[in-house]
GROMACS .gro file of C-alpha atoms in nm:
model
  202
    1MET     CA    1   0.098  -2.966  -4.251
    2SER     CA    2   0.348  -3.247  -4.304
    3ARG     CA    3   0.350  -3.443  -4.629
    4GLU     CA    4   0.249  -3.760  -4.445
    5SER     CA    5  -0.044  -3.590  -4.269
    6ASP     CA    6  -0.158  -3.439  -4.597
    7PHE     CA    7  -0.142  -3.781  -4.764
    8TYR     CA    8  -0.363  -3.950  -4.501
    9LEU     CA    9  -0.608  -3.659  -4.481
   10ARG     CA   10  -0.655  -3.671  -4.858
   11ARG     CA   11  -0.715  -4.047  -4.839
   12LEU     CA   12  -0.973  -3.993  -4.563
   13HIS     CA   13  -1.131  -3.710  -4.760
   14SER     CA   14  -1.162  -3.939  -5.063
   15LEU     CA   15  -1.305  -4.227  -4.860
   16LEU     CA   16  -1.566  -4.014  -4.682
   17GLY     CA   17  -1.673  -3.870  -5.016
   18ILE     CA   18  -1.784  -4.219  -5.119
   19ILE     CA   19  -1.874  -4.370  -4.780
   20PRO     CA   20  -2.088  -4.231  -4.626
   21VAL     CA   21  -2.145  -3.901  -4.814
   22GLY     CA   22  -2.185  -4.056  -5.159
   23LEU     CA   23  -2.416  -4.327  -5.030
   24PHE     CA   24  -2.625  -4.065  -4.851
   25LEU     CA   25  -2.655  -3.855  -5.168
   26THR     CA   26  -2.774  -4.160  -5.362
   27GLN     CA   27  -3.026  -4.250  -5.091
   28HIS     CA   28  -3.144  -3.887  -5.071
   29LEU     CA   29  -3.208  -3.873  -5.446
   30VAL     CA   30  -3.397  -4.204  -5.439
   31ILE     CA   31  -3.618  -4.087  -5.151
   32ASN     CA   32  -3.687  -3.759  -5.332
   33HIS     CA   33  -3.779  -3.955  -5.644
   34PHE     CA   34  -4.087  -4.082  -5.460
   35ALA     CA   35  -4.229  -3.737  -5.541
   36THR     CA   36  -4.286  -3.865  -5.896
   37ARG     CA   37  -4.553  -4.091  -5.744
   38GLY     CA   38  -4.732  -3.804  -5.574
   39ALA     CA   39  -4.729  -3.606  -5.252
   40GLU     CA   40  -4.842  -3.894  -5.029
   41ALA     CA   41  -4.569  -4.129  -5.154
   42PHE     CA   42  -4.301  -3.865  -5.096
   43ASN     CA   43  -4.431  -3.773  -4.750
   44ASN     CA   44  -4.444  -4.140  -4.646
   45ALA     CA   45  -4.087  -4.202  -4.765
   46SER     CA   46  -3.962  -3.882  -4.599
   47ASN     CA   47  -4.139  -3.960  -4.272
   48PHE     CA   48  -3.995  -4.313  -4.272
   49MET     CA   49  -3.640  -4.176  -4.299
   50GLY     CA   50  -3.711  -3.907  -4.040
   51ASN     CA   51  -3.838  -4.161  -3.786
   52LEU     CA   52  -3.555  -4.414  -3.805
   53PRO     CA   53  -3.415  -4.529  -3.468
   54PHE     CA   54  -3.125  -4.314  -3.343
   55VAL     CA   55  -3.198  -4.063  -3.621
   56LEU     CA   56  -3.002  -3.780  -3.453
   57PHE     CA   57  -2.698  -4.003  -3.407
   58LEU     CA   58  -2.721  -4.117  -3.769
   59GLU     CA   59  -2.759  -3.761  -3.896
   60TRP     CA   60  -2.459  -3.627  -3.706
   61PHE     CA   61  -2.212  -3.915  -3.722
   62VAL     CA   62  -2.306  -4.065  -4.058
   63ILE     CA   63  -2.399  -3.746  -4.247
   64TYR     CA   64  -2.309  -3.408  -4.096
   65ILE     CA   65  -1.964  -3.470  -3.945
   66PRO     CA   66  -1.826  -3.665  -4.246
   67LEU     CA   67  -1.989  -3.410  -4.479
   68MET     CA   68  -1.834  -3.114  -4.295
   69PHE     CA   69  -1.487  -3.269  -4.301
   70HIS     CA   70  -1.522  -3.355  -4.670
   71ALA     CA   71  -1.648  -3.004  -4.748
   72PHE     CA   72  -1.395  -2.801  -4.548
   73PHE     CA   73  -1.093  -3.010  -4.643
   74GLY     CA   74  -1.224  -3.010  -4.999
   75ILE     CA   75  -1.219  -2.629  -5.001
   76TYR     CA   76  -0.856  -2.643  -4.886
   77ILE     CA   77  -0.777  -2.883  -5.170
   78ALA     CA   78  -0.965  -2.670  -5.423
   79PHE     CA   79  -0.783  -2.349  -5.339
   80THR     CA   80  -0.438  -2.506  -5.315
   81ALA     CA   81  -0.470  -2.716  -5.632
   82LYS     CA   82  -0.264  -2.623  -5.937
   83ASN     CA   83  -0.505  -2.624  -6.230
   84ASN     CA   84  -0.335  -2.636  -6.568
   85VAL     CA   85  -0.617  -2.676  -6.821
   86GLN     CA   86  -0.492  -2.376  -7.019
   87ARG     CA   87  -0.158  -2.546  -7.084
   88TYR     CA   88  -0.277  -2.908  -7.083
   89GLY     CA   89  -0.641  -2.922  -7.188
   90THR     CA   90  -0.676  -3.298  -7.152
   91PHE     CA   91  -0.999  -3.469  -7.048
   92ARG     CA   92  -0.862  -3.563  -6.704
   93ASN     CA   93  -0.735  -3.211  -6.637
   94TRP     CA   94  -1.082  -3.075  -6.710
   95MET     CA   95  -1.236  -3.337  -6.480
   96PHE     CA   96  -0.984  -3.234  -6.213
   97LEU     CA   97  -1.089  -2.869  -6.247
   98LEU     CA   98  -1.462  -2.944  -6.258
   99GLN     CA   99  -1.431  -3.161  -5.948
  100ARG     CA  100  -1.301  -2.862  -5.755
  101VAL     CA  101  -1.546  -2.611  -5.906
  102THR     CA  102  -1.847  -2.832  -5.830
  103GLY     CA  103  -1.711  -2.899  -5.481
  104VAL     CA  104  -1.696  -2.528  -5.394
  105PHE     CA  105  -2.043  -2.470  -5.541
  106LEU     CA  106  -2.183  -2.766  -5.345
  107VAL     CA  107  -2.064  -2.617  -5.016
  108VAL     CA  108  -2.287  -2.315  -5.088
  109PHE     CA  109  -2.576  -2.524  -5.224
  110ILE     CA  110  -2.580  -2.777  -4.939
  111ALA     CA  111  -2.558  -2.505  -4.674
  112TRP     CA  112  -2.859  -2.332  -4.832
  113HIS     CA  113  -3.052  -2.659  -4.867
  114ILE     CA  114  -2.989  -2.745  -4.501
  115TYR     CA  115  -3.107  -2.396  -4.403
  116GLU     CA  116  -3.426  -2.429  -4.607
  117THR     CA  117  -3.510  -2.776  -4.476
  118ARG     CA  118  -3.336  -2.901  -4.161
  119ILE     CA  119  -3.302  -2.564  -3.986
  120GLN     CA  120  -3.658  -2.470  -4.076
  121LYS     CA  121  -3.770  -2.804  -3.933
  122ALA     CA  122  -3.584  -2.724  -3.610
  123LEU     CA  123  -3.775  -2.393  -3.602
  124GLY     CA  124  -4.109  -2.573  -3.628
  125ALA     CA  125  -4.172  -2.612  -4.001
  126GLU     CA  126  -4.270  -2.948  -4.150
  127VAL     CA  127  -4.044  -3.094  -4.417
  128ASN     CA  128  -4.288  -3.237  -4.668
  129TYR     CA  129  -4.400  -3.226  -5.030
  130ASP     CA  130  -4.565  -2.885  -4.989
  131MET     CA  131  -4.244  -2.731  -4.849
  132MET     CA  132  -4.039  -2.846  -5.148
  133ALA     CA  133  -4.312  -2.745  -5.393
  134ASP     CA  134  -4.312  -2.397  -5.239
  135ILE     CA  135  -3.932  -2.370  -5.258
  136LEU     CA  136  -3.922  -2.487  -5.620
  137SER     CA  137  -4.211  -2.264  -5.731
  138SER     CA  138  -3.948  -1.997  -5.796
  139PRO     CA  139  -3.783  -2.045  -6.138
  140PHE     CA  140  -3.456  -1.918  -5.989
  141MET     CA  141  -3.465  -2.174  -5.707
  142LEU     CA  142  -3.561  -2.452  -5.949
  143ALA     CA  143  -3.258  -2.368  -6.166
  144PHE     CA  144  -3.040  -2.343  -5.854
  145TYR     CA  145  -3.154  -2.687  -5.735
  146ILE     CA  146  -3.109  -2.845  -6.079
  147LEU     CA  147  -2.754  -2.708  -6.089
  148GLY     CA  148  -2.704  -2.839  -5.736
  149VAL     CA  149  -2.821  -3.189  -5.832
  150ILE     CA  150  -2.604  -3.199  -6.145
  151SER     CA  151  -2.303  -3.072  -5.949
  152GLY     CA  152  -2.362  -3.331  -5.678
  153THR     CA  153  -2.402  -3.625  -5.915
  154PHE     CA  154  -2.098  -3.520  -6.119
  155HIS     CA  155  -1.889  -3.468  -5.806
  156LEU     CA  156  -1.981  -3.813  -5.678
  157ALA     CA  157  -1.936  -3.993  -6.011
  158ASN     CA  158  -1.600  -3.832  -6.086
  159GLY     CA  159  -1.504  -3.878  -5.721
  160ILE     CA  160  -1.555  -4.253  -5.760
  161TRP     CA  161  -1.297  -4.251  -6.039
  162SER     CA  162  -1.053  -4.052  -5.823
  163PHE     CA  163  -1.116  -4.276  -5.522
  164LEU     CA  164  -1.040  -4.595  -5.715
  165VAL     CA  165  -0.717  -4.445  -5.851
  166LYS     CA  166  -0.601  -4.299  -5.518
  167TRP     CA  167  -0.668  -4.622  -5.331
  168GLY     CA  168  -0.487  -4.830  -5.593
  169PHE     CA  169  -0.785  -5.025  -5.731
  170THR     CA  170  -0.741  -4.900  -6.087
  171GLN     CA  171  -0.377  -4.865  -6.188
  172SER     CA  172  -0.370  -4.964  -6.555
  173PRO     CA  173  -0.484  -4.722  -6.830
  174ARG     CA  174  -0.744  -4.977  -6.944
  175SER     CA  175  -0.901  -5.010  -6.599
  176GLN     CA  176  -0.911  -4.631  -6.562
  177THR     CA  177  -1.082  -4.599  -6.901
  178ILE     CA  178  -1.343  -4.858  -6.802
  179VAL     CA  179  -1.412  -4.678  -6.474
  180THR     CA  180  -1.442  -4.349  -6.665
  181TYR     CA  181  -1.732  -4.495  -6.865
  182VAL     CA  182  -1.886  -4.648  -6.551
  183SER     CA  183  -1.865  -4.316  -6.369
  184MET     CA  184  -2.028  -4.140  -6.666
  185GLY     CA  185  -2.312  -4.391  -6.644
  186ILE     CA  186  -2.352  -4.326  -6.270
  187PHE     CA  187  -2.358  -3.951  -6.337
  188LEU     CA  188  -2.630  -3.984  -6.602
  189VAL     CA  189  -2.851  -4.223  -6.402
  190LEU     CA  190  -2.835  -4.022  -6.078
  191SER     CA  191  -2.885  -3.693  -6.266
  192VAL     CA  192  -3.203  -3.826  -6.429
  193ILE     CA  193  -3.333  -3.951  -6.092
  194GLY     CA  194  -3.255  -3.618  -5.924
  195ILE     CA  195  -3.399  -3.393  -6.194
  196GLN     CA  196  -3.713  -3.604  -6.229
  197ALA     CA  197  -3.762  -3.567  -5.854
  198LEU     CA  198  -3.725  -3.189  -5.871
  199LEU     CA  199  -3.966  -3.153  -6.163
  200ALA     CA  200  -4.221  -3.363  -5.974
  201PHE     CA  201  -4.255  -3.079  -5.722
  202VAL     CA  202  -4.327  -2.818  -5.991
   0.00000   0.00000   0.00000
Protein backbone atom coordinates (compact mmCIF):
# COMPACT_ATOMS: atom_id res chain seq x y z
CA MET A 1 0.00 0.00 0.00
CA SER A 2 1.40 3.40 -0.96
CA ARG A 3 1.88 6.10 1.66
CA GLU A 4 -0.73 8.28 -0.04
CA SER A 5 -3.32 5.47 -0.16
CA ASP A 6 -2.65 4.66 3.49
CA PHE A 7 -3.11 8.33 4.41
CA TYR A 8 -6.53 8.62 2.73
CA LEU A 9 -7.74 5.24 3.99
CA ARG A 10 -6.88 6.25 7.55
CA ARG A 11 -8.75 9.53 7.08
CA LEU A 12 -11.79 7.62 5.75
CA HIS A 13 -11.51 5.12 8.59
CA SER A 14 -11.51 7.98 11.10
CA LEU A 15 -14.46 9.75 9.45
CA LEU A 16 -16.62 6.62 9.25
CA GLY A 17 -15.90 5.91 12.90
CA ILE A 18 -17.71 9.14 13.78
CA ILE A 19 -20.19 9.40 10.88
CA PRO A 20 -22.12 7.14 10.60
CA VAL A 21 -20.83 4.44 13.00
CA GLY A 22 -20.51 6.71 16.04
CA LEU A 23 -23.90 8.28 15.44
CA PHE A 24 -25.45 4.82 15.09
CA LEU A 25 -23.89 3.66 18.37
CA THR A 26 -25.30 6.70 20.16
CA GLN A 27 -28.75 6.17 18.63
CA HIS A 28 -28.61 2.44 19.47
CA LEU A 29 -27.81 3.16 23.13
CA VAL A 30 -30.61 5.72 23.37
CA ILE A 31 -33.15 3.29 21.87
CA ASN A 32 -32.00 0.56 24.26
CA HIS A 33 -32.39 2.99 27.16
CA PHE A 34 -36.16 2.88 26.60
CA ALA A 35 -35.93 -0.47 28.42
CA THR A 36 -35.63 1.52 31.66
CA ARG A 37 -39.27 2.53 31.07
CA GLY A 38 -40.43 -1.06 30.71
CA ALA A 39 -40.85 -3.76 28.09
CA GLU A 40 -43.59 -1.97 26.14
CA ALA A 41 -41.58 1.24 25.79
CA PHE A 42 -38.54 -0.67 24.54
CA ASN A 43 -40.56 -2.79 22.10
CA ASN A 44 -42.30 0.30 20.69
CA ALA A 45 -38.98 2.11 20.18
CA SER A 46 -37.37 -0.98 18.64
CA ASN A 47 -40.31 -1.59 16.32
CA PHE A 48 -40.27 2.06 15.21
CA MET A 49 -36.61 1.76 14.18
CA GLY A 50 -37.21 -1.61 12.54
CA ASN A 51 -40.07 -0.27 10.42
CA LEU A 52 -38.40 2.85 9.04
CA PRO A 53 -38.74 3.38 5.26
CA PHE A 54 -35.91 1.78 3.26
CA VAL A 55 -34.72 0.02 6.42
CA LEU A 56 -32.62 -2.56 4.51
CA PHE A 57 -30.89 0.17 2.51
CA LEU A 58 -30.23 2.14 5.69
CA GLU A 59 -28.90 -0.91 7.51
CA TRP A 60 -26.48 -1.90 4.76
CA PHE A 61 -25.25 1.45 3.45
CA VAL A 62 -25.42 3.51 6.65
CA ILE A 63 -24.48 0.82 9.19
CA TYR A 64 -23.07 -2.50 7.96
CA ILE A 65 -20.79 -1.44 5.08
CA PRO A 66 -19.21 1.53 6.93
CA LEU A 67 -18.94 -0.62 10.06
CA MET A 68 -17.22 -3.47 8.20
CA PHE A 69 -14.71 -1.12 6.59
CA HIS A 70 -14.02 0.59 9.93
CA ALA A 71 -13.65 -2.79 11.66
CA PHE A 72 -11.44 -4.56 9.11
CA PHE A 73 -9.18 -1.59 8.41
CA GLY A 74 -9.09 -0.96 12.14
CA ILE A 75 -7.74 -4.48 12.69
CA TYR A 76 -5.02 -3.73 10.14
CA ILE A 77 -4.16 -0.53 12.02
CA ALA A 78 -4.19 -2.31 15.38
CA PHE A 79 -1.79 -5.05 14.33
CA THR A 80 0.59 -2.77 12.46
CA ALA A 81 0.69 -0.05 15.13
CA LYS A 82 3.87 0.44 17.15
CA ASN A 83 2.78 0.61 20.78
CA ASN A 84 5.41 2.08 23.10
CA VAL A 85 3.68 2.41 26.47
CA GLN A 86 6.49 0.48 28.17
CA ARG A 87 9.05 3.09 27.13
CA TYR A 88 6.76 6.14 27.08
CA GLY A 89 3.90 5.62 29.51
CA THR A 90 2.18 8.93 28.78
CA PHE A 91 -1.58 9.40 28.94
CA ARG A 92 -1.90 9.70 25.15
CA ASN A 93 0.18 6.58 24.53
CA TRP A 94 -2.13 4.62 26.83
CA MET A 95 -5.17 6.03 25.01
CA PHE A 96 -3.54 5.01 21.72
CA LEU A 97 -3.09 1.44 23.00
CA LEU A 98 -6.57 1.21 24.53
CA GLN A 99 -8.12 2.47 21.30
CA ARG A 100 -6.63 -0.50 19.47
CA VAL A 101 -7.38 -3.05 22.21
CA THR A 102 -11.03 -1.98 22.45
CA GLY A 103 -11.29 -1.95 18.65
CA VAL A 104 -10.19 -5.58 18.36
CA PHE A 105 -12.51 -6.62 21.20
CA LEU A 106 -15.43 -4.75 19.59
CA VAL A 107 -15.02 -6.72 16.35
CA VAL A 108 -15.68 -9.90 18.37
CA PHE A 109 -18.44 -8.35 20.48
CA ILE A 110 -20.34 -6.77 17.58
CA ALA A 111 -20.13 -9.96 15.50
CA TRP A 112 -21.62 -11.91 18.42
CA HIS A 113 -24.31 -9.27 19.06
CA ILE A 114 -25.33 -9.30 15.39
CA TYR A 115 -25.50 -13.10 15.50
CA GLU A 116 -27.69 -13.06 18.62
CA THR A 117 -30.06 -10.41 17.28
CA ARG A 118 -30.07 -9.66 13.54
CA ILE A 119 -29.23 -13.17 12.33
CA GLN A 120 -31.70 -14.72 14.75
CA LYS A 121 -34.32 -12.29 13.44
CA ALA A 122 -33.55 -13.43 9.88
CA LEU A 123 -34.11 -17.01 11.09
CA GLY A 124 -37.54 -16.12 12.44
CA ALA A 125 -36.93 -14.92 16.00
CA GLU A 126 -38.42 -11.65 17.25
CA VAL A 127 -36.02 -9.00 18.50
CA ASN A 128 -37.76 -7.62 21.56
CA TYR A 129 -37.44 -7.03 25.29
CA ASP A 130 -37.86 -10.73 26.11
CA MET A 131 -35.02 -11.71 23.73
CA MET A 132 -32.58 -9.32 25.40
CA ALA A 133 -33.77 -10.29 28.89
CA ASP A 134 -33.11 -13.94 28.01
CA ILE A 135 -29.63 -13.16 26.65
CA LEU A 136 -28.69 -11.07 29.68
CA SER A 137 -30.07 -13.58 32.21
CA SER A 138 -26.63 -15.21 32.09
CA PRO A 139 -24.16 -13.42 34.41
CA PHE A 140 -21.39 -14.16 31.89
CA MET A 141 -23.33 -12.57 29.03
CA LEU A 142 -24.27 -9.58 31.19
CA ALA A 143 -20.59 -8.99 32.01
CA PHE A 144 -19.69 -9.51 28.33
CA TYR A 145 -22.27 -6.93 27.24
CA ILE A 146 -21.23 -4.42 29.91
CA LEU A 147 -17.63 -4.76 28.72
CA GLY A 148 -18.87 -4.36 25.15
CA VAL A 149 -20.75 -1.16 25.99
CA ILE A 150 -17.80 0.34 27.88
CA SER A 151 -15.42 -0.60 25.07
CA GLY A 152 -17.77 0.93 22.50
CA THR A 153 -18.30 4.19 24.36
CA PHE A 154 -14.57 4.54 25.09
CA HIS A 155 -13.66 3.75 21.48
CA LEU A 156 -16.09 6.38 20.21
CA ALA A 157 -15.16 9.06 22.75
CA ASN A 158 -11.41 8.63 22.27
CA GLY A 159 -12.00 8.32 18.52
CA ILE A 160 -13.59 11.77 18.53
CA TRP A 161 -10.36 13.17 19.97
CA SER A 162 -8.30 11.37 17.31
CA PHE A 163 -10.66 12.47 14.54
CA LEU A 164 -10.42 16.15 15.49
CA VAL A 165 -6.62 15.95 15.60
CA LYS A 166 -6.27 14.00 12.33
CA TRP A 167 -8.61 16.31 10.46
CA GLY A 168 -6.83 19.42 11.76
CA PHE A 169 -9.62 20.83 13.95
CA THR A 170 -7.57 20.74 17.15
CA GLN A 171 -3.92 21.63 16.60
CA SER A 172 -2.92 23.56 19.72
CA PRO A 173 -2.13 21.76 23.01
CA ARG A 174 -4.88 23.76 24.74
CA SER A 175 -7.56 22.75 22.25
CA GLN A 176 -6.48 19.10 22.51
CA THR A 177 -6.69 19.28 26.31
CA ILE A 178 -10.20 20.74 26.12
CA VAL A 179 -11.32 18.01 23.73
CA THR A 180 -9.79 15.40 26.05
CA TYR A 181 -12.13 16.55 28.84
CA VAL A 182 -15.09 16.72 26.44
CA SER A 183 -14.40 13.20 25.19
CA MET A 184 -14.19 11.96 28.80
CA GLY A 185 -17.60 13.49 29.41
CA ILE A 186 -19.03 11.78 26.31
CA PHE A 187 -17.56 8.47 27.49
CA LEU A 188 -19.13 8.79 30.95
CA VAL A 189 -22.57 9.90 29.72
CA LEU A 190 -22.87 7.21 27.04
CA SER A 191 -21.53 4.53 29.41
CA VAL A 192 -24.19 5.38 32.00
CA ILE A 193 -26.92 5.30 29.33
CA GLY A 194 -25.69 1.96 27.99
CA ILE A 195 -25.23 0.23 31.34
CA GLN A 196 -28.58 1.47 32.66
CA ALA A 197 -30.18 0.00 29.54
CA LEU A 198 -28.50 -3.38 30.09
CA LEU A 199 -29.48 -3.54 33.77
CA ALA A 200 -33.08 -2.75 32.83
CA PHE A 201 -33.27 -6.16 31.12
CA VAL A 202 -32.07 -8.04 34.21
